[in-house]
Coordinates of C-alpha atoms and ligand atoms in Angstrom, one line a residue:
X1081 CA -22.7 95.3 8.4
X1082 CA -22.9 95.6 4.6
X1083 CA -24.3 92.8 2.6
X1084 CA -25.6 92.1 -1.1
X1085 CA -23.1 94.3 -3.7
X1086 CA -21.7 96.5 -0.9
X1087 CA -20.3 93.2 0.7
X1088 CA -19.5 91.9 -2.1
X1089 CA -17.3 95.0 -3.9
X1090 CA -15.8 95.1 0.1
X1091 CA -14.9 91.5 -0.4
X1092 CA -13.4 91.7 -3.6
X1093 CA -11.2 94.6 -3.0
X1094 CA -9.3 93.2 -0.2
X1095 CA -8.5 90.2 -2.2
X1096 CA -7.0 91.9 -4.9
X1097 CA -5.2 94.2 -3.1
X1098 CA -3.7 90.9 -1.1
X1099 CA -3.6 88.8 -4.5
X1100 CA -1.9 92.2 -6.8
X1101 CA -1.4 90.8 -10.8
X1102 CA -3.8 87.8 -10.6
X1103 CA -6.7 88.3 -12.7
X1104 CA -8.0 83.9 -12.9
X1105 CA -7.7 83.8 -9.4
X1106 CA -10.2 87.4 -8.8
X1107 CA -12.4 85.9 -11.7
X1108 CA -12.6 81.7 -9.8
X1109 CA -13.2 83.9 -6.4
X1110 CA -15.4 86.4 -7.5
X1111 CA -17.9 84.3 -9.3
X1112 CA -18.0 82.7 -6.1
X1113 CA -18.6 85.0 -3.5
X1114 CA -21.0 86.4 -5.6
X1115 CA -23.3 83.5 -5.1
X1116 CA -21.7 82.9 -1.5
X1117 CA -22.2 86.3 0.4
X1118 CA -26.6 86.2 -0.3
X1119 CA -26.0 82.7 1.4
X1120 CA -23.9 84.0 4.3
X1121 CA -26.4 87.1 5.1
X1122 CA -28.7 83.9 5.7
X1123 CA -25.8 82.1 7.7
X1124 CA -24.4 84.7 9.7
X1125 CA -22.2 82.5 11.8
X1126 CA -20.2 81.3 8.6
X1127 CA -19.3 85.3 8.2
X1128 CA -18.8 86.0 11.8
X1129 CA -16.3 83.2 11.6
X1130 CA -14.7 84.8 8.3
X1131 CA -14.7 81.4 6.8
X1132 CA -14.9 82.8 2.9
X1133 CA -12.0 85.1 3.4
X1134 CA -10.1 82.2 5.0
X1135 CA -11.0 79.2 2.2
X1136 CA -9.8 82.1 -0.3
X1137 CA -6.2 82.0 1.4
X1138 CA -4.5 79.1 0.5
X1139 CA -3.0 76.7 3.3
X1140 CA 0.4 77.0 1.5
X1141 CA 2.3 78.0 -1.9
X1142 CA 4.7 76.0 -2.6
X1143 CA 7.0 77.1 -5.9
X1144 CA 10.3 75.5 -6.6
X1145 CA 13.3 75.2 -9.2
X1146 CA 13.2 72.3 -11.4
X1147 CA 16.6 72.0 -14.0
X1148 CA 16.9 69.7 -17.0
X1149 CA 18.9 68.5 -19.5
X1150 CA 17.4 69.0 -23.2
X1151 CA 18.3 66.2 -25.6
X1152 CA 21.5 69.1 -27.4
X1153 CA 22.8 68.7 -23.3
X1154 CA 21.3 72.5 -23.2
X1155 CA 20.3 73.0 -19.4
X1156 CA 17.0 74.1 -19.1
X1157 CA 14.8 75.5 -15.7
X1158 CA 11.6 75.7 -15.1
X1159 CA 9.5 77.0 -12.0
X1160 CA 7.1 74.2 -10.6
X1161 CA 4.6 74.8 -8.6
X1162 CA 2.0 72.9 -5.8
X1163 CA -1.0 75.1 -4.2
X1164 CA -1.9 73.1 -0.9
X1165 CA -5.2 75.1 -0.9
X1166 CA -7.2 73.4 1.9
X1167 CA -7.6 70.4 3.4
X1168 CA -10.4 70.9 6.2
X1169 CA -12.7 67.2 4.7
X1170 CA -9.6 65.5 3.8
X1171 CA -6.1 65.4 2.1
X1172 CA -5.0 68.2 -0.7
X1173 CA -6.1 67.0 -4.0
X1174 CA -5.9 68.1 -7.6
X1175 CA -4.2 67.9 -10.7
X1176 CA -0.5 69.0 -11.9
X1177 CA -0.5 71.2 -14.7
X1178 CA 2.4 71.1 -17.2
X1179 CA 1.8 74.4 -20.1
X1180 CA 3.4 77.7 -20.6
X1181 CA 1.0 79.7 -19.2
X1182 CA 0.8 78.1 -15.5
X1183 CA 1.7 80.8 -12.7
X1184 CA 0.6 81.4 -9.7
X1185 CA -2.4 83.0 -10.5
X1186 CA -3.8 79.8 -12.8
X1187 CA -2.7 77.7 -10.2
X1188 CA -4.5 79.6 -7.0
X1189 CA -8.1 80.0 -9.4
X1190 CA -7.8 76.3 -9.9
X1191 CA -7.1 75.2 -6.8
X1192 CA -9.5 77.4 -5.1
X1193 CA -12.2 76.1 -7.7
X1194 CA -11.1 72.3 -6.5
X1195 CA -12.4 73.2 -3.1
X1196 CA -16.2 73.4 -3.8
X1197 CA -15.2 70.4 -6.7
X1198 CA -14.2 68.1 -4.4
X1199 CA -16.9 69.1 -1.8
X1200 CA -19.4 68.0 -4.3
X1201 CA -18.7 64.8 -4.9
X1202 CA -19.3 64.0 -1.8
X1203 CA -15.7 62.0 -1.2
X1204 CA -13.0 63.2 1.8
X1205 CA -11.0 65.1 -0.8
X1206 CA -9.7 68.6 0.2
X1207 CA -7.9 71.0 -2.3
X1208 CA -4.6 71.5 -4.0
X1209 CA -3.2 72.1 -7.4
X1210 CA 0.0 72.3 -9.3
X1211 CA 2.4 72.4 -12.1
X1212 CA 5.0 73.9 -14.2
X1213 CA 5.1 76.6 -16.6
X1214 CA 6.8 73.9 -19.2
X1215 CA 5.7 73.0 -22.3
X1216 CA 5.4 69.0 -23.5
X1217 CA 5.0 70.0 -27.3
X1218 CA 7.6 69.1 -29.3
X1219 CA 9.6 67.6 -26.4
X1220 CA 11.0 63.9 -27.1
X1221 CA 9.5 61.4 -24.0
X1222 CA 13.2 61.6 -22.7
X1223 CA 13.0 64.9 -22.5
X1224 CA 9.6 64.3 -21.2
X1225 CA 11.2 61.7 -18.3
X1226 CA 14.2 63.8 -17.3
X1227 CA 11.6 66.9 -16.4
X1228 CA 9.2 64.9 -14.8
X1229 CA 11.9 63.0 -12.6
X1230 CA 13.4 66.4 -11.6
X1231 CA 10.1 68.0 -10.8
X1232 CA 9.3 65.3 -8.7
X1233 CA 12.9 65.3 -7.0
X1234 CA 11.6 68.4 -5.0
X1235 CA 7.5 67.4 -5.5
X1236 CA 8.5 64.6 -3.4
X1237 CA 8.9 66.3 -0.1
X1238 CA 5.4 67.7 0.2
X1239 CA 3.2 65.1 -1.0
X1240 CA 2.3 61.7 0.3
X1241 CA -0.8 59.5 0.4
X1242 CA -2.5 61.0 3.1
X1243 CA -1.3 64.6 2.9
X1244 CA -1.5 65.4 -0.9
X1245 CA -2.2 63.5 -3.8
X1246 CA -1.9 65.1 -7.1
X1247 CA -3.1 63.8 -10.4
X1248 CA -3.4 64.7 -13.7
X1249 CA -4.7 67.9 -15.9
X1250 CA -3.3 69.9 -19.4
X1251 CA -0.2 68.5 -20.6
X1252 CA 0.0 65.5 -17.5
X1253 CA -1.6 62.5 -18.9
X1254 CA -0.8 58.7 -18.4
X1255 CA 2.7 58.8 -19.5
X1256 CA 3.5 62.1 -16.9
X1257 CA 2.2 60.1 -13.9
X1258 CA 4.2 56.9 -14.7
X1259 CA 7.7 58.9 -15.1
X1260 CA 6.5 61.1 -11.7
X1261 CA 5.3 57.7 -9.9
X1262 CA 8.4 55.8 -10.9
X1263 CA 10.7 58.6 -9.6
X1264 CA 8.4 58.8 -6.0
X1265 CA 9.0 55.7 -5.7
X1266 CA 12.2 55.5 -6.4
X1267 CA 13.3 58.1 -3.5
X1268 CA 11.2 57.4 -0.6
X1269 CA 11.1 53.2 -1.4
X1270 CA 8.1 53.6 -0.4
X1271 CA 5.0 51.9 -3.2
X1272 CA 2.0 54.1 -2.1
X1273 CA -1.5 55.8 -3.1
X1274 CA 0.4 59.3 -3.9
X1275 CA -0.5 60.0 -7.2
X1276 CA -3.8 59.4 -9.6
X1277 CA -4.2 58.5 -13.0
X1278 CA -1.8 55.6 -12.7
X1279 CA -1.6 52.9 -15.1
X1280 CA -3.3 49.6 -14.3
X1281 CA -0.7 47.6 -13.7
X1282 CA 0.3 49.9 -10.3
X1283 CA -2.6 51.0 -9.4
X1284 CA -4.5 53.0 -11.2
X1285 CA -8.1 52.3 -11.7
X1286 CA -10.7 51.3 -14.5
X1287 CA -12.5 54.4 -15.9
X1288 CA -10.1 57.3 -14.4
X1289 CA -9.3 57.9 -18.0
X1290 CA -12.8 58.9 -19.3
X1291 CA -14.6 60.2 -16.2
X1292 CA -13.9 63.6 -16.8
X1293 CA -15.6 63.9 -20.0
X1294 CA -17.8 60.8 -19.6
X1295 CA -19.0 62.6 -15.9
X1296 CA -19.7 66.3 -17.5
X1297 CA -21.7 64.6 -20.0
X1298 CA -24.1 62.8 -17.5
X1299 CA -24.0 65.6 -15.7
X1300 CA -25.6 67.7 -18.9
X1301 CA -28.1 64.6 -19.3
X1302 CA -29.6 65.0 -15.9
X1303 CA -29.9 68.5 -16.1
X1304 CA -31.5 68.3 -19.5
X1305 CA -33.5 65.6 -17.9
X1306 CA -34.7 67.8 -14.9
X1307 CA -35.7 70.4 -17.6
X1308 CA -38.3 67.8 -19.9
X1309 CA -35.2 67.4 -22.3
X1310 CA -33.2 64.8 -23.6
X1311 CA -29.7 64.9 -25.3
X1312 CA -30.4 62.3 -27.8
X1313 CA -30.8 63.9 -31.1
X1314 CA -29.1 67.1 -30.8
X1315 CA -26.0 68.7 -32.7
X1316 CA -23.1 69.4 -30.1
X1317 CA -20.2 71.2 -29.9
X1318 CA -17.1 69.9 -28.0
X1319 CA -13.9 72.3 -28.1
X1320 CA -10.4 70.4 -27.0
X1321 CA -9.1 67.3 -28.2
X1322 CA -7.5 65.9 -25.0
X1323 CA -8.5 63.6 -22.5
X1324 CA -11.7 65.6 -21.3
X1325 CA -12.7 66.8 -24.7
X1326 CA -12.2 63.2 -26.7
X1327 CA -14.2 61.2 -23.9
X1328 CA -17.1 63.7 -23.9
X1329 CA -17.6 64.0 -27.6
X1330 CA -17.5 59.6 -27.2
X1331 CA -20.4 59.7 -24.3
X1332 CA -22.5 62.2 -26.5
X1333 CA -22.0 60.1 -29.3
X1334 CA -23.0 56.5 -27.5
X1335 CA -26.1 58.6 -25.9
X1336 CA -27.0 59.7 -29.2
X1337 CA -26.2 63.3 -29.6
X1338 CA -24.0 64.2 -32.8
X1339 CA -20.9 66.2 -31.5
X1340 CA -19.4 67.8 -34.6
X1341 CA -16.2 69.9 -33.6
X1342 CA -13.2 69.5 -31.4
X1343 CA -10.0 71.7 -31.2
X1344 CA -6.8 72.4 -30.2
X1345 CA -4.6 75.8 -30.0
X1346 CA -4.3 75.9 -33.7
X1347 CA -7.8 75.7 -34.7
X1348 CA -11.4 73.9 -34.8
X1349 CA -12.7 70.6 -36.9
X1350 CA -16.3 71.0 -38.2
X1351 CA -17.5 67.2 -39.5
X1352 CA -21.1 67.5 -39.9
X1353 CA -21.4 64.3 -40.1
X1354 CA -20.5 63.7 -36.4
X1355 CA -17.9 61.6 -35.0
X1356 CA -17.8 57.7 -34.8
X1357 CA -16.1 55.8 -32.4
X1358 CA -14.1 55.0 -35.2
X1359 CA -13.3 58.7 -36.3
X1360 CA -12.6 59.4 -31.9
X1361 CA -10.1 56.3 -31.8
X1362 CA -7.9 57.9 -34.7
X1363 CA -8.0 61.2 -33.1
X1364 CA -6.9 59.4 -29.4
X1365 CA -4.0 57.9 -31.3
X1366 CA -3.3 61.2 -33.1
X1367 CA -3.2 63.2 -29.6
X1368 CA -1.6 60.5 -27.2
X1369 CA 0.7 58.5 -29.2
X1370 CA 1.9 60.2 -32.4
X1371 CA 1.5 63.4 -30.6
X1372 CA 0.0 65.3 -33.8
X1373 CA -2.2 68.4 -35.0
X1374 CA -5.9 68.3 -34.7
X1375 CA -6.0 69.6 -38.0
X1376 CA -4.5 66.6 -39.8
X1377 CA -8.3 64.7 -38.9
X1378 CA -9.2 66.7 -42.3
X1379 CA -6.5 64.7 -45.0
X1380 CA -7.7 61.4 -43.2
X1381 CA -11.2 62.1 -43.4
X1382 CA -13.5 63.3 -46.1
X1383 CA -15.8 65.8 -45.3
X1384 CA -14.6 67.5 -42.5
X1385 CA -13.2 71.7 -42.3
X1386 CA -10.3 72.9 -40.8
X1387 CA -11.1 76.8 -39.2
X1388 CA -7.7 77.8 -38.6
X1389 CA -7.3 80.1 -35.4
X1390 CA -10.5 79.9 -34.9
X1391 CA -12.9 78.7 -31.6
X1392 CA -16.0 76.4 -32.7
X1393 CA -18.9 78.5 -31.2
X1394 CA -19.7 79.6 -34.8
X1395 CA -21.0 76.3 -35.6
X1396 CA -24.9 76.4 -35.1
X1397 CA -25.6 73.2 -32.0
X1398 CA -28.0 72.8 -29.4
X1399 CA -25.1 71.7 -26.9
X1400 CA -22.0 72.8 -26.5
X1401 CA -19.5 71.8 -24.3
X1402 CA -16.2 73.8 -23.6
X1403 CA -13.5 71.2 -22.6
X1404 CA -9.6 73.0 -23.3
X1405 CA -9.0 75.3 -21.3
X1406 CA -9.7 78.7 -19.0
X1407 CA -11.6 81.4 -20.9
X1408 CA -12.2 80.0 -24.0
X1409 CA -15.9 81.2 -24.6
X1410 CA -16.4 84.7 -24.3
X1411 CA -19.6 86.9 -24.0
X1412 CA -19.6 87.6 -27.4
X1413 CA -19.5 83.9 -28.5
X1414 CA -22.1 83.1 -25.7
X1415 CA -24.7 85.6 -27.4
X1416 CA -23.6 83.8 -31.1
X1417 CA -24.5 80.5 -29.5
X1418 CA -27.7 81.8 -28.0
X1419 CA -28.6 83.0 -31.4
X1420 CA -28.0 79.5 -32.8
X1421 CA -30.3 78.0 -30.8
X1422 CA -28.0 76.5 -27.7
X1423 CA -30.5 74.8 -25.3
X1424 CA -27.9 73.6 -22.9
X1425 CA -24.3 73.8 -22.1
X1426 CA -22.2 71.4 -19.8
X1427 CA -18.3 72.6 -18.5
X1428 CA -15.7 70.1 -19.2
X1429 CA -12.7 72.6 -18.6
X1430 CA -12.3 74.5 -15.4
X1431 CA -13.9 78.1 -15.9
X1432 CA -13.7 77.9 -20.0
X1433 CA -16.4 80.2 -20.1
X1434 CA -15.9 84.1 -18.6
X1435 CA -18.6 85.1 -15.8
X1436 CA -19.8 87.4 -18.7
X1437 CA -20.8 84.9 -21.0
X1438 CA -22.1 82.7 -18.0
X1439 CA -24.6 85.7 -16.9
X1440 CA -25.6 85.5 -20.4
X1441 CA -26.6 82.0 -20.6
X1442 CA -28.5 82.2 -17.5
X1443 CA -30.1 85.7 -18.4
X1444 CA -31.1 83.7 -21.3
X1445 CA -32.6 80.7 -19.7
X1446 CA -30.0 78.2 -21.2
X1447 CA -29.5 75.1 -19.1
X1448 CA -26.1 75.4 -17.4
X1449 CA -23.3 73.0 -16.1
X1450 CA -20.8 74.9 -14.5
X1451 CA -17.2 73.1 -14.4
X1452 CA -16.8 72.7 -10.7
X1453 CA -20.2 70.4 -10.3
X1454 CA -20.2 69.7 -14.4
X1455 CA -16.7 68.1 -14.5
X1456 CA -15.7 66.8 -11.2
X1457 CA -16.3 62.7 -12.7
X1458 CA -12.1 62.8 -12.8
X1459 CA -11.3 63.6 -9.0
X1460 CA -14.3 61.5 -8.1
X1461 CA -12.8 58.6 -9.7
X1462 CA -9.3 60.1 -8.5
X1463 CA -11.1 59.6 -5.1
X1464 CA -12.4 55.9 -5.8
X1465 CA -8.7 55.2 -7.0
X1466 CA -7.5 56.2 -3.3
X1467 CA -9.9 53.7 -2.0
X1468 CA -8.8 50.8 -4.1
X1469 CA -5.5 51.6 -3.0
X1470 CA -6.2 51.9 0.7
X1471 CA -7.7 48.8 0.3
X1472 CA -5.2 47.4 -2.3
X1473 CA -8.1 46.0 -3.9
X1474 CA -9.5 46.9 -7.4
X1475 CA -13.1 47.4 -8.9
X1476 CA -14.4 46.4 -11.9
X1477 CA -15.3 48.8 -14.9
X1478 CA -18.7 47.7 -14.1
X1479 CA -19.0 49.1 -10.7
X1480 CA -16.8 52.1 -11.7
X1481 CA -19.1 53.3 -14.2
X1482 CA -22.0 52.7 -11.9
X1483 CA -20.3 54.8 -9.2
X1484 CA -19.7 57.3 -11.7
X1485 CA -23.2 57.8 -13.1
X1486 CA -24.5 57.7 -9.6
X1487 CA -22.1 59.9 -8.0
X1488 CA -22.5 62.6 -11.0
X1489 CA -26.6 62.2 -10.0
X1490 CA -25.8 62.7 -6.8
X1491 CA -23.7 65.9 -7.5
X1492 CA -26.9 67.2 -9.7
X1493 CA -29.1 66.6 -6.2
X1494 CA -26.8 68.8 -4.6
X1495 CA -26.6 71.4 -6.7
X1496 CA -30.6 71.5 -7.0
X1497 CA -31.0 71.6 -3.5
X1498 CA -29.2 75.2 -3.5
X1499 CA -29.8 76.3 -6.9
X1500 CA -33.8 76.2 -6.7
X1501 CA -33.7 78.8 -3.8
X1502 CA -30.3 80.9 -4.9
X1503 CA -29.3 82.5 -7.8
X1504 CA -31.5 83.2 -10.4
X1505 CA -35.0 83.0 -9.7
X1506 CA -37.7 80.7 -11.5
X1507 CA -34.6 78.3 -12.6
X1508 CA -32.9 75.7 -11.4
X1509 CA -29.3 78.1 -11.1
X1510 CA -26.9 75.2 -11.2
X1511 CA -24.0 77.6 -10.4
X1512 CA -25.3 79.4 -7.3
X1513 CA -26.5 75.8 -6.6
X1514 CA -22.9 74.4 -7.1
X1515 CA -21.1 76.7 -5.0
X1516 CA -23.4 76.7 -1.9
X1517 CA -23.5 73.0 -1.9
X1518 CA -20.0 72.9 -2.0
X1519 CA -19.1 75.9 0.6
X1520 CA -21.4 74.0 3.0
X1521 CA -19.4 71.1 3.6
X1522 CA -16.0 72.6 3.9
X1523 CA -17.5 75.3 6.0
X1524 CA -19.3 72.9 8.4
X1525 CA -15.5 71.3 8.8
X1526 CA -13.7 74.9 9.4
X1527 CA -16.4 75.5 12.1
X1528 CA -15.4 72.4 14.1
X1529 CA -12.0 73.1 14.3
X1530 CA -12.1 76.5 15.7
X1531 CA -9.6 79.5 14.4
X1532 CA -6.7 77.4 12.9
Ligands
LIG2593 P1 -5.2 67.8 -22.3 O1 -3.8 68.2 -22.1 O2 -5.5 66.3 -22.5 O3 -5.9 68.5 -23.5 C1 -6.0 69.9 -23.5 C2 -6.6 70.3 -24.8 O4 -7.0 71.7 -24.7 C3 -5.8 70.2 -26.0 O5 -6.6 69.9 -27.1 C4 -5.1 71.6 -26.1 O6 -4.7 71.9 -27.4 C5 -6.3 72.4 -25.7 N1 -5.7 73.7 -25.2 C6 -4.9 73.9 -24.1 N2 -4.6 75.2 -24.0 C7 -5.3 75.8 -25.0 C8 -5.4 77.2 -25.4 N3 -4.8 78.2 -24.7 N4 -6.2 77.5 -26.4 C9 -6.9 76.5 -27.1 N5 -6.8 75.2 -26.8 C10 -6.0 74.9 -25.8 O7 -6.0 68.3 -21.0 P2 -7.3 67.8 -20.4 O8 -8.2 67.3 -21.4 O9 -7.0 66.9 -19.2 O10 -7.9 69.1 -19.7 C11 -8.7 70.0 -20.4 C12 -9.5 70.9 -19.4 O11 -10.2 70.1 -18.5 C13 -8.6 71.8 -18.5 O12 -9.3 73.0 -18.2 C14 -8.5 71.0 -17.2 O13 -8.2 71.7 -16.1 C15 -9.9 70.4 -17.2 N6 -10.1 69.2 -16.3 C16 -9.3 68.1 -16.6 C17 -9.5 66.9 -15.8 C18 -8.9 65.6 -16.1 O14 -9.3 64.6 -15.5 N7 -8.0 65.5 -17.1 C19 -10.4 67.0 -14.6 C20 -11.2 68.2 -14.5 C21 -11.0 69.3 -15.3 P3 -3.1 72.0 -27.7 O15 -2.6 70.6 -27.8 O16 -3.0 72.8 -29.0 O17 -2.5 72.7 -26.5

């Protein structure tokens, strides 16, 4: 039986040869199974019962037409999408995912990462993902409403409260799941749990909005709490300037950190002076309601640099915290923010940072959140927003943001309990920790229900 990097490069080449043309979903699996396989020469049964090589296959793939009309009475098609990964601790869940560069392979490293996410939160959430490779920007909210009503004419059919509930993610926000909810509901009659990230008024609950970025923040403060640190006090840098990206750079702020820099495809803002809840506000309204350019924050406030084109690792911070998008920071950035004196850096977006730059930061000793423990806050609160509606009652934002801060604890615990005796020695290795934790529970489940 090989094991350690025999096992691993035997692992490896089977998937890609069964996954041809997919290079996010070889980079989410292999960053896994390189922490998983030391764990499974440990827990031989787990092997003998091939239950890596079966979490990597995903239940189903589901990828369907969806036709428009543009506002011009052009008709348009796009190819949506729902990855029902696995659903052995509870029904499919994950976000939908509505931006050009969503295929199959995006789709497959996402889902596969929600998996171990929604493991470690501790809630009965199994695994799924989705989307379309259709892009919102520039689109008028008609145009908006006609493509989400048609993507959910054929969404409809394999989703449902207890089977798969999909929420949110890039380019899906509050306005997406009211058109998609409205047209569920509109075919099956039926008023039910099936989506996440609703409004209040049907169902949605208190503090979905900021958990993501609110959650990956806590998470950074109890790691840099475990480590003697604190995040009050330090310079941090925040790329994005969506949901997870806006409500991160808010928590840093209120905790007392200074976050300096957010982003969007076109480029990076540097104030130095740090944003105020003021400053965040304006940039909420820029991105959600008059749908603008981060870079118009500089001709509203004095100051502030726009770095056209450019990522915001250059700027010199003692946090940073990647929160746009899949393999934004790259090795050679890591090493620039190493140089700069980085002490600790949390994962907003799902696998921003490339396992290159990740060995780096560990190599280096740098305190590290990786996304699927770092920013699972949103589907935990997805998960609490299945409970209200199963019980058709509602908490209040009290008791969500307890449940939140405890719940992003309790994901730390878990990820300590493996990460102290995987992974990198003489660290806590929140990454091996992370995936472990999370493999344990879904494996457990596989194990009970025999070869299926
Ligand atoms: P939003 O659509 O609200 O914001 C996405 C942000 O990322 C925008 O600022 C966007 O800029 C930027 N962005 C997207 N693609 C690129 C790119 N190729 N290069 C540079 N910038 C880019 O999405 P979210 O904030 O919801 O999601 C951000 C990340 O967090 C994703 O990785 C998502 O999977 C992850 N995540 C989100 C959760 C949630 O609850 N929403 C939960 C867990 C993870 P632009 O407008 O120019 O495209």
């Amino acid at each position: 039986m090989a094991s350690g990097n025999e096992a691993l490069q035997n692992f490896m080449d089977g998937l890609e040869k069964r996954n041809p043309g997919e290079p996010e979903f070889h980079q989410a699996v292999m960053e896994v199974a390189a922490t998983i396989i030391p764990f499974l020469d440990n827990n031989p049964k787990y092997r003998e019962m091939q239950i890596l090589e079966r979490m990597a296959e995903p239940d189903r793939v589901v990828s369907f037409r969806v036709c428009w009309e543009d506002d011009q009475g052009n008709i348009r098609v796009n190819r949506g999408h729902r990855i029902q990964m696995n659903n052995a601790i509870g029904p499919y869940k994950g976000g939908l995912r509505f931006h050009p560069s969503v295929n199959t392979s995006v789709l497959k490293f996402l889902a596969f990462e929600q998996t171990f996410k929604n493991s470690l939160t501790g809630l009965p959430m199994g695994a799924g993902k989705g989307g379309a490779n259709f892009n919102p920007k520039g689109k008028s909210s008609n145009e908006i409403m006609r493509f989400c009503q048609s993507f959910m004419t054929e969404l409809y059919r394999h989703i449902g409260a207890n089977v798969d509930v999909p929420a949110g993610d890039i380019g899906v926000g509050a306005r997406e799941i009211g058109y998609m909810f409205g047209q569920f509901k509109r075919i099956t009659n039926s008023f039910e749990g099936v989506l996440t990230g609703k409004g209040l008024e049907f169902g949605g609950s208190l503090v979905r909005n900021e958990a993501t970025g609110y959650g990956a923040v806590y998470f950074l403060q109890n790691m840099l709490k475990a480590a003697g640190n604190d995040v009050s006090g330090k310079v941090a840098v925040v790329s994005g300037s969506g949901n997870v990206a806006t409500h991160a750079a808010e928590k840093l702020m209120q905790l007392g950190a200074r976050p300096v820099t957010l982003s969007d495809s076109g480029g990076y803002i540097h104030d130095p002076a740090g944003f105020t809840q003021e400053k965040l506000d304006w940039i909420k309204d820029l991105k959600n309601v008059r749908r603008g350019r981060i870079s118009e924050y500089c001709d509203e406030f004095s100051g502030s640099t726009f770095h056209e084109g450019k990522r915001p690792w250059e700027v010199p911070a003692e946090i940073a915290m990647p929160c746009a998008t899949q393999n934004e920071l790259n090795l050679d950035e890591a090493k620039m923010l190493i140089k700069n004196g980085v002490v600790a850096v949390s994962e907003g977006a799902n696998m921003p940072t490339s396992n290159e730059g990740v060995d780096a930061f560990l190599d280096a000793g740098v305190v590290f959140g990786p996304a699927k423990a770092a920013n699972a806050g949103g589907v935990a609160v997805s998960g609490l927003e299945m409970s209200q509606n199963s019980a058709r009652i509602s908490w209040g934002v009290d008791q969500m943001q307890e449940q939140l801060r405890q719940i992003m604890e309790d994901i730390h615990g878990r990820c300590e309990t493996y990460g102290k005796d995987y992974g990198r020695e003489g660290m806590t290795d929140y990454v091996a920790g992370a995936n472990i934790a999370g493999f344990a529970k879904v494996a457990s489940a596989m194990m009970a229900f025999g070869v299926v």
